[in-house]
Amino acid sequence: MVALDVSRIAKRYGPVQAVDSISFQVHAGEVVGLLGPNGAGKSTTLRLIAGLVHPDAGTVRLAGHDVQHARQAALAAAGFLIESPALPGELTASGALAWVAWLGGHAVQAARQREVLAQVGLTEVAQRRVRQLSLGMKQRLAIGAALLGRPSLLVLDEPLNGLDPPGVRDMGTLLQELARQGTALLVSSHLLDEVERTASRVLVMARGRVVAEEAVDAAHTGALRELFFSVTQLESA
Amino acid sequence: MKGLLGAYRAEWLRLATGRSVWLLPLAAVLAAAYATSLGVAADRGLFGAPNGFYLAAAGATGAAITSAAVGALLAASAVGADFASGVARTALCRPVRRTAWWAARLLALSSGLGLALLAACLGALLAGYLRFGLDAATEGSYVLAARGLLLREFAVAVALCLLGQGVAVAAGGLLGLASGRPGPAVASTALLGAGLLALGRWPALEPWLPTTFLTTGLDRVAQLAQGLASLHATDVAPRALLVFALWLGGVLAAGALVLGRKDIAS
């Protein structure tokens, strides 16, 4: 089943073609890594997918719903962490989850709230204000907020930022577990080793285009690094 | 409508903290203290009349002006900060209409400040009652304005202040949305306020400005309580409602247009 269908989307900021007519799909149960050097267009692509930015051309479909024309139905099917974690600092960790749930139009079940906080390892700081959490904890909470509605698609921008090594390992394991349960994941990251460990396929972007699309062979350690540097250097040459 | 209600519940969560609850008694005490100080002046014949409704109206006027100014600046700062910090980005990744989220943010701010304003008005009313009693305005044995009439007019005037405060919050929220940063939003809101006050000196424009009608109902109550019979708050209410509705509609429409076209880039 296609959870995310990106078709020929393009976005220009002034003279810069940030995203240049790219197309790809993400299927249920698949973890797709989105790689690329700084300025490759990854963040703009993720913002286009989340409906935060209006495309100049092309369409994005989440669970079959066009994010521009059926925004609410499309976004209801997905969970997002775009750029840095940004939840209201005045709320507690559990309050922030309630805020996210109400923005989706319903109250959060206390059991689901506890479950998500446990999944991201924040049970002990549930009553601490968001502004008092460390960067890693905020990152975990933002991932928890994305997970809250049991989305069929998760779009995560640098989800491992700010996490300590055990946190990176736990989050990688969580993402793989979600994929096993059928969630589709699109994960942007600079951590090639972690992407190699968790992703089943990678898209490499450069200059707003997808310049390589490869299945990841977890047994072939270092292959992803070779691919990344070969295609991005080729593009910048 | 369901989306708006859900977003309102979400945004209300951000305001209903233990600390913000203290604002209600604080507003009541400050307004009561202000009204009481006016009572001293009235008692000595400096200005005003020794009448509880006059004190209540005068005290509530101070609270309403303060509340509208604070509301506009707070909304500008809060909405600007939401965009600058990325909270708006998180909110708009949720299945809620952009305009519904923004309107809910303003509605929550407006209702929180509205409660504080109500508390302040009650505080002023209590101060008026304790100082002079809430009695009819009389001249000798002749009743100029009965107690029931003054109470009703006071309630209408306070309702107008709440609406005016809502317009102020919406205007601040629009500038917060347009600038996307708290500093410029606050500065432009302050300039807008000053501009409206300056425009109010132009007779052709004055009847169309929300600043004209913010405390006009309370002014009428204060006059009535002093026995200066003129138009009542209920007489000016239809015009005030029309002006507030036009401004609110215009601000919300402009906000919807800006937000609908805005790229939430970072």
Coordinates of C-alpha atoms in Angstrom, one line a residue, chain A residues 9-215:
Chain A
I9 CA 6.8 18.5 -6.9
A10 CA 8.7 21.6 -7.4
K11 CA 9.4 24.7 -5.2
R12 CA 11.4 27.8 -6.0
Y13 CA 12.5 30.5 -3.6
G14 CA 13.5 33.5 -5.7
P15 CA 16.4 32.4 -7.9
V16 CA 16.9 29.1 -6.0
Q17 CA 15.2 26.0 -7.3
A18 CA 14.9 24.3 -3.9
V19 CA 13.0 21.2 -5.1
D20 CA 13.1 20.4 -8.8
S21 CA 10.3 18.1 -10.0
I22 CA 11.0 15.1 -7.8
S23 CA 8.8 12.0 -7.5
F24 CA 8.9 9.0 -5.1
Q25 CA 6.7 6.8 -3.1
V26 CA 6.9 5.3 0.4
H27 CA 5.0 2.1 1.1
A28 CA 3.6 0.7 4.3
G29 CA 6.1 -1.0 6.5
E30 CA 9.0 0.6 4.7
V31 CA 11.7 2.9 6.2
V32 CA 13.0 5.2 3.6
G33 CA 16.1 7.4 4.3
L34 CA 16.2 10.8 2.8
L35 CA 19.9 11.9 2.4
G36 CA 21.7 14.8 1.0
P37 CA 24.2 17.5 1.7
N38 CA 23.1 20.8 3.3
G39 CA 21.0 22.8 0.8
A40 CA 20.0 19.7 -1.2
G41 CA 16.3 20.4 -0.7
K42 CA 15.5 17.7 2.0
S43 CA 13.8 20.1 4.4
T44 CA 11.8 21.8 1.7
T45 CA 10.7 18.4 0.5
L46 CA 9.5 17.5 4.0
R47 CA 7.7 20.8 4.4
L48 CA 6.0 20.3 1.1
I49 CA 4.9 16.8 2.3
A50 CA 3.5 18.3 5.5
G51 CA 1.6 21.0 3.6
L52 CA 3.6 23.7 5.3
V53 CA 4.8 25.1 2.0
H54 CA 2.8 25.5 -1.2
P55 CA 4.4 23.7 -4.2
D56 CA 4.9 25.5 -7.5
A57 CA 3.9 22.3 -9.3
G58 CA 3.2 18.6 -8.5
T59 CA 1.2 16.8 -5.9
V60 CA 1.7 15.1 -2.6
R61 CA -0.7 12.4 -1.5
L62 CA -0.8 11.0 2.1
A63 CA -2.8 7.8 2.3
G64 CA -4.4 8.8 -1.0
H65 CA -5.4 12.3 0.1
D66 CA -4.0 15.3 -1.7
V67 CA -2.3 17.5 1.0
Q68 CA -3.2 20.7 -0.8
H69 CA -6.8 19.9 -1.5
A70 CA -7.8 17.5 1.3
R71 CA -5.4 18.8 3.9
Q72 CA -7.2 17.6 7.0
A73 CA -7.7 14.0 5.8
A74 CA -4.2 13.9 4.5
L75 CA -2.6 15.2 7.7
A76 CA -4.8 12.9 9.9
A77 CA -3.0 9.9 8.3
A78 CA 0.5 11.1 9.2
G79 CA 2.8 12.2 12.0
F80 CA 5.5 14.7 11.5
L81 CA 8.7 16.0 13.1
I82 CA 9.8 18.8 10.8
E83 CA 13.1 20.6 11.6
S84 CA 13.7 21.0 15.3
P85 CA 11.3 19.9 18.1
A86 CA 8.9 22.8 18.8
L87 CA 6.2 22.2 21.4
P88 CA 4.8 25.0 23.7
G89 CA 7.4 25.5 26.5
E90 CA 4.8 26.4 29.0
L91 CA 3.1 23.0 28.9
T92 CA 4.2 19.8 30.7
A93 CA 5.4 16.9 28.6
S94 CA 2.0 15.1 29.0
G95 CA 0.2 18.5 28.5
A96 CA 2.1 18.9 25.2
L97 CA 0.7 15.5 24.0
A98 CA -2.8 16.7 25.0
W99 CA -2.2 19.9 23.0
V100 CA -1.2 17.9 20.0
A101 CA -4.3 15.6 20.3
W102 CA -6.7 18.5 20.7
L103 CA -5.3 20.1 17.6
G104 CA -6.3 16.9 15.8
G105 CA -9.8 17.5 17.2
H106 CA -10.0 15.0 20.1
A107 CA -8.9 14.4 23.6
V108 CA -6.0 12.1 24.2
Q109 CA -6.7 8.8 26.1
A110 CA -4.7 8.8 29.4
A111 CA -3.5 5.2 28.6
R112 CA -2.3 6.3 25.1
Q113 CA -0.5 9.2 26.6
R114 CA 1.3 7.0 29.1
E115 CA 2.1 4.5 26.3
V116 CA 3.7 7.1 24.1
L117 CA 5.7 8.6 26.9
A118 CA 7.0 5.1 27.8
Q119 CA 7.8 4.4 24.1
V120 CA 10.0 7.5 23.9
G121 CA 11.4 7.0 27.4
L122 CA 9.9 10.1 29.1
T123 CA 7.6 8.6 31.7
E124 CA 9.6 10.0 34.6
V125 CA 9.5 13.6 33.2
A126 CA 5.8 13.5 32.2
Q127 CA 5.0 16.4 34.6
R128 CA 8.0 18.5 33.8
R129 CA 7.6 21.6 31.6
V130 CA 8.8 21.3 28.0
R131 CA 11.0 24.4 28.5
Q132 CA 12.8 22.5 31.3
L133 CA 13.6 19.4 29.2
S134 CA 17.0 18.8 27.6
L135 CA 17.3 18.9 23.8
G136 CA 17.3 15.1 23.6
M137 CA 14.2 14.9 25.7
K138 CA 12.4 17.5 23.6
Q139 CA 13.4 15.5 20.5
R140 CA 12.0 12.3 22.1
L141 CA 8.8 14.2 23.0
A142 CA 8.4 15.6 19.5
I143 CA 8.7 12.1 18.1
G144 CA 6.1 10.9 20.7
A145 CA 3.8 13.7 19.6
A146 CA 4.2 12.5 16.0
L147 CA 3.4 8.9 17.1
L148 CA 0.4 9.9 19.2
G149 CA -2.4 9.4 16.6
R150 CA -1.0 6.0 15.5
P151 CA -0.3 7.4 12.0
S152 CA 0.2 5.2 9.0
L153 CA 3.0 7.4 7.8
L154 CA 5.8 9.1 9.9
V155 CA 7.9 11.8 8.4
L156 CA 10.8 12.6 10.6
D157 CA 13.4 15.3 10.0
E158 CA 16.7 14.5 11.7
P159 CA 15.0 12.5 14.5
L160 CA 18.2 11.5 16.1
N161 CA 19.5 15.0 16.6
G162 CA 20.4 15.7 20.2
L163 CA 20.1 12.1 21.3
D164 CA 22.9 10.4 23.3
P165 CA 24.2 7.1 21.9
P166 CA 21.8 4.9 23.9
G167 CA 19.0 7.3 22.7
V168 CA 20.1 6.9 19.1
R169 CA 20.1 3.1 19.5
D170 CA 16.6 3.1 21.2
M171 CA 15.1 5.4 18.6
G172 CA 16.5 3.3 15.8
T173 CA 15.0 0.2 17.4
L174 CA 11.6 2.0 17.9
L175 CA 11.5 3.1 14.2
Q176 CA 12.2 -0.5 13.1
E177 CA 9.5 -1.8 15.4
L178 CA 7.0 0.7 14.0
A179 CA 7.9 -0.4 10.4
R180 CA 7.4 -4.0 11.4
Q181 CA 3.9 -3.0 12.6
G182 CA 3.2 -1.6 9.1
T183 CA 4.0 2.1 9.6
A184 CA 5.6 3.8 6.6
L185 CA 8.6 6.0 7.6
L186 CA 10.4 8.7 5.7
V187 CA 13.5 9.7 7.7
S188 CA 15.9 12.5 6.9
S189 CA 19.2 12.2 8.6
H190 CA 22.9 13.1 8.3
L191 CA 23.8 10.0 10.3
L192 CA 24.6 7.6 7.5
D193 CA 25.4 4.7 9.7
E194 CA 22.1 4.9 11.5
V195 CA 20.2 5.3 8.2
E196 CA 22.0 2.2 7.0
R197 CA 21.0 0.3 10.1
T198 CA 17.3 1.3 10.0
A199 CA 16.3 2.1 6.4
S200 CA 15.3 -0.4 3.8
R201 CA 15.8 2.1 1.0
V202 CA 17.4 5.5 0.6
L203 CA 16.8 8.5 -1.6
V204 CA 19.8 10.8 -2.1
M205 CA 19.1 14.4 -3.0
A206 CA 21.4 17.1 -4.4
R207 CA 20.5 20.5 -5.8
G208 CA 16.8 19.8 -5.4
R209 CA 16.7 16.6 -7.3
V210 CA 16.7 12.9 -6.3
V211 CA 20.1 11.8 -7.7
A212 CA 20.1 8.2 -6.5
E213 CA 17.6 5.7 -5.1
E214 CA 18.9 2.5 -3.7
A215 CA 17.9 -0.4 -1.6

